[in-house]
PDB file of C-alpha atoms in Angstrom:
ATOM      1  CA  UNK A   1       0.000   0.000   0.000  1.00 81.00           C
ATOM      2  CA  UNK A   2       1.120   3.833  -1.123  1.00 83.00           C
ATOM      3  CA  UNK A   3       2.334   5.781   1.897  1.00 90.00           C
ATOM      4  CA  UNK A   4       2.383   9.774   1.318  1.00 93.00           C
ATOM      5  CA  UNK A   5       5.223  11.458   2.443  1.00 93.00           C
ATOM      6  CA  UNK A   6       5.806  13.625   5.268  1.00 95.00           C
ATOM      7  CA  UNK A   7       6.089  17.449   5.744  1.00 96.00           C
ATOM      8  CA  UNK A   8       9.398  16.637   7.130  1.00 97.00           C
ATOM      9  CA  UNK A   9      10.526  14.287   4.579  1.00 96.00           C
ATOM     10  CA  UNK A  10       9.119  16.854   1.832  1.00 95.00           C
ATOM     11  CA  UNK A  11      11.246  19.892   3.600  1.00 97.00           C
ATOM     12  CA  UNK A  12      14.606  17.553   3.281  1.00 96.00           C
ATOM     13  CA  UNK A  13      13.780  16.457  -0.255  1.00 93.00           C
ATOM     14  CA  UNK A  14      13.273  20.522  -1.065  1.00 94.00           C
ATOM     15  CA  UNK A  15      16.591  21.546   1.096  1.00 96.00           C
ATOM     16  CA  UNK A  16      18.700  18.436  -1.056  1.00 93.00           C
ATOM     17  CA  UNK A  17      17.327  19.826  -3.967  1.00 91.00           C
ATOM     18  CA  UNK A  18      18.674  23.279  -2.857  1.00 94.00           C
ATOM     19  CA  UNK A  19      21.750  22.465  -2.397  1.00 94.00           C
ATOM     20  CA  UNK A  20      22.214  20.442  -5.230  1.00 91.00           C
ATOM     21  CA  UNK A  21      20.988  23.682  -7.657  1.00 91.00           C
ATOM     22  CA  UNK A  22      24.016  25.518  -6.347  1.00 94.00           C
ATOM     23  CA  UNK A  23      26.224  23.471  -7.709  1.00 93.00           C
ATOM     24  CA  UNK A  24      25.029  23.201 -11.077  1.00 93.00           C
ATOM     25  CA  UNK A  25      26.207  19.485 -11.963  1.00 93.00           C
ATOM     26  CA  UNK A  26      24.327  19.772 -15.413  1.00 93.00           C
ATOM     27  CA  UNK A  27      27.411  22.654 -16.522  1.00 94.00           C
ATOM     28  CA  UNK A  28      29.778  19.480 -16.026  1.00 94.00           C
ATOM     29  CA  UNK A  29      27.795  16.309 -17.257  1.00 93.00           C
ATOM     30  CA  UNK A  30      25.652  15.239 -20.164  1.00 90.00           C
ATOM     31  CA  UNK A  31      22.530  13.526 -19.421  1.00 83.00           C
ATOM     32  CA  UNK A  32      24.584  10.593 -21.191  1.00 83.00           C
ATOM     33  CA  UNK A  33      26.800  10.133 -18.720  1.00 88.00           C
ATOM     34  CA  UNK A  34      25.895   7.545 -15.421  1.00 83.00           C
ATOM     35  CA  UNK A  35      26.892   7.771 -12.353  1.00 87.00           C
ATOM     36  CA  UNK A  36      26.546   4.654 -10.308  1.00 85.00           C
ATOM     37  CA  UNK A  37      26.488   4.733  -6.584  1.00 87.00           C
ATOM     38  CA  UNK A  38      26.373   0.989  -5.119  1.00 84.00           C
ATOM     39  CA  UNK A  39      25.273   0.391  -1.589  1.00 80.00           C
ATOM     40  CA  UNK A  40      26.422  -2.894  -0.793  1.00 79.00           C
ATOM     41  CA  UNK A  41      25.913  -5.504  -3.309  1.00 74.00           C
ATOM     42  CA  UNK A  42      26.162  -4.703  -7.138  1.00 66.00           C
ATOM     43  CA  UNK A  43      22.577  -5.361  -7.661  1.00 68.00           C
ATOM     44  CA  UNK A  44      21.532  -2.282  -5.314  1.00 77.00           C
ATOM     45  CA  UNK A  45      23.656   0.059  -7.396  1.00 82.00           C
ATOM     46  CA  UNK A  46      21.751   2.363  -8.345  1.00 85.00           C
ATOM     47  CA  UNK A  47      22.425   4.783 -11.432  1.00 84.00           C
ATOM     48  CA  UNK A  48      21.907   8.699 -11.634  1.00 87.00           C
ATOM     49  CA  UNK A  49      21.914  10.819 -14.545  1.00 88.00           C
ATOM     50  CA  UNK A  50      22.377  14.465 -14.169  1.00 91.00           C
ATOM     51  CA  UNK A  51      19.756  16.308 -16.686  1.00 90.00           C
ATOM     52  CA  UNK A  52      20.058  19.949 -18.510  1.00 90.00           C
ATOM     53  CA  UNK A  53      23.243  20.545 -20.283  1.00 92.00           C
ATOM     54  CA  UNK A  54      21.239  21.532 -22.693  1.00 87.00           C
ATOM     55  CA  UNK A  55      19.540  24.261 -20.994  1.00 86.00           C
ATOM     56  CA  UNK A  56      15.788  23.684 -21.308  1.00 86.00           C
ATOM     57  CA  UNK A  57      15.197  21.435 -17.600  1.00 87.00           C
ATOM     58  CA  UNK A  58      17.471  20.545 -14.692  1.00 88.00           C
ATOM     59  CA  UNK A  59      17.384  17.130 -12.815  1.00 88.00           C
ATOM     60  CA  UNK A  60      18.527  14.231 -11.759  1.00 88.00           C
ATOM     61  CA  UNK A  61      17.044  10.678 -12.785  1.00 85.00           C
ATOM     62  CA  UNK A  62      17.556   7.940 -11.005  1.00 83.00           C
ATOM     63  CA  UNK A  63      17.128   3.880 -11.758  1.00 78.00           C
ATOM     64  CA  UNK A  64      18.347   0.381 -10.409  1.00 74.00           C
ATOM     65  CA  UNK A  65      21.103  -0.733 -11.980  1.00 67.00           C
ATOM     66  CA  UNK A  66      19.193  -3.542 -14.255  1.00 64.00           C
ATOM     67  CA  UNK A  67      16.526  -1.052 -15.494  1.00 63.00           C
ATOM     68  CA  UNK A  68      19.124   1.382 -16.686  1.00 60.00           C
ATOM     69  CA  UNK A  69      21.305  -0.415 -18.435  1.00 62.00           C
ATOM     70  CA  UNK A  70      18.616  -1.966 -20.477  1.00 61.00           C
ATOM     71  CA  UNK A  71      17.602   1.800 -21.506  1.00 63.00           C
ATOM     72  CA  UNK A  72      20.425   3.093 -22.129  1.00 61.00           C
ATOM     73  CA  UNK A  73      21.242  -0.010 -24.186  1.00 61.00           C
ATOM     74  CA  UNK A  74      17.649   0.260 -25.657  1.00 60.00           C
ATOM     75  CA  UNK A  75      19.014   4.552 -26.261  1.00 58.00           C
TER      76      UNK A  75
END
């Protein structure tokens, strides 16, 4: 079952976000290139991609590492 988020959890997701606008990671990646962060054992690596090189959106998607790769092989 779906469990809404907090206020609290809401504020830290805003303040991460925040921070994260300052330091502008889209000026030194393309939305091409993954970052994988792994947490333990290589199937909970988990893959980022930093969005808006480009200009038009900023943002950061995020997948498990299985579901990317097929994507980005799929790209």
């Amino acid at each position: 079952m779906r469990q809404e988020a907090s206020l609290e959890q809401w504020k830290i997701l805003y303040e991460a976000a925040t921070r994260i606008k300052k330091f502008k990671p889209w000026e030194k990646f393309w939305d091409m290139d993954l970052i994988g962060i792994c947490n333990g054992d290589e199937e909970d690596t988990v893959f980022y991609s930093i969005i808006g090189r480009g200009g038009d959106c900023y943002g950061i998607a995020a997948g498990l590492a299985v579901l990317v790769l097929f994507l980005v092989l799929l790209y």
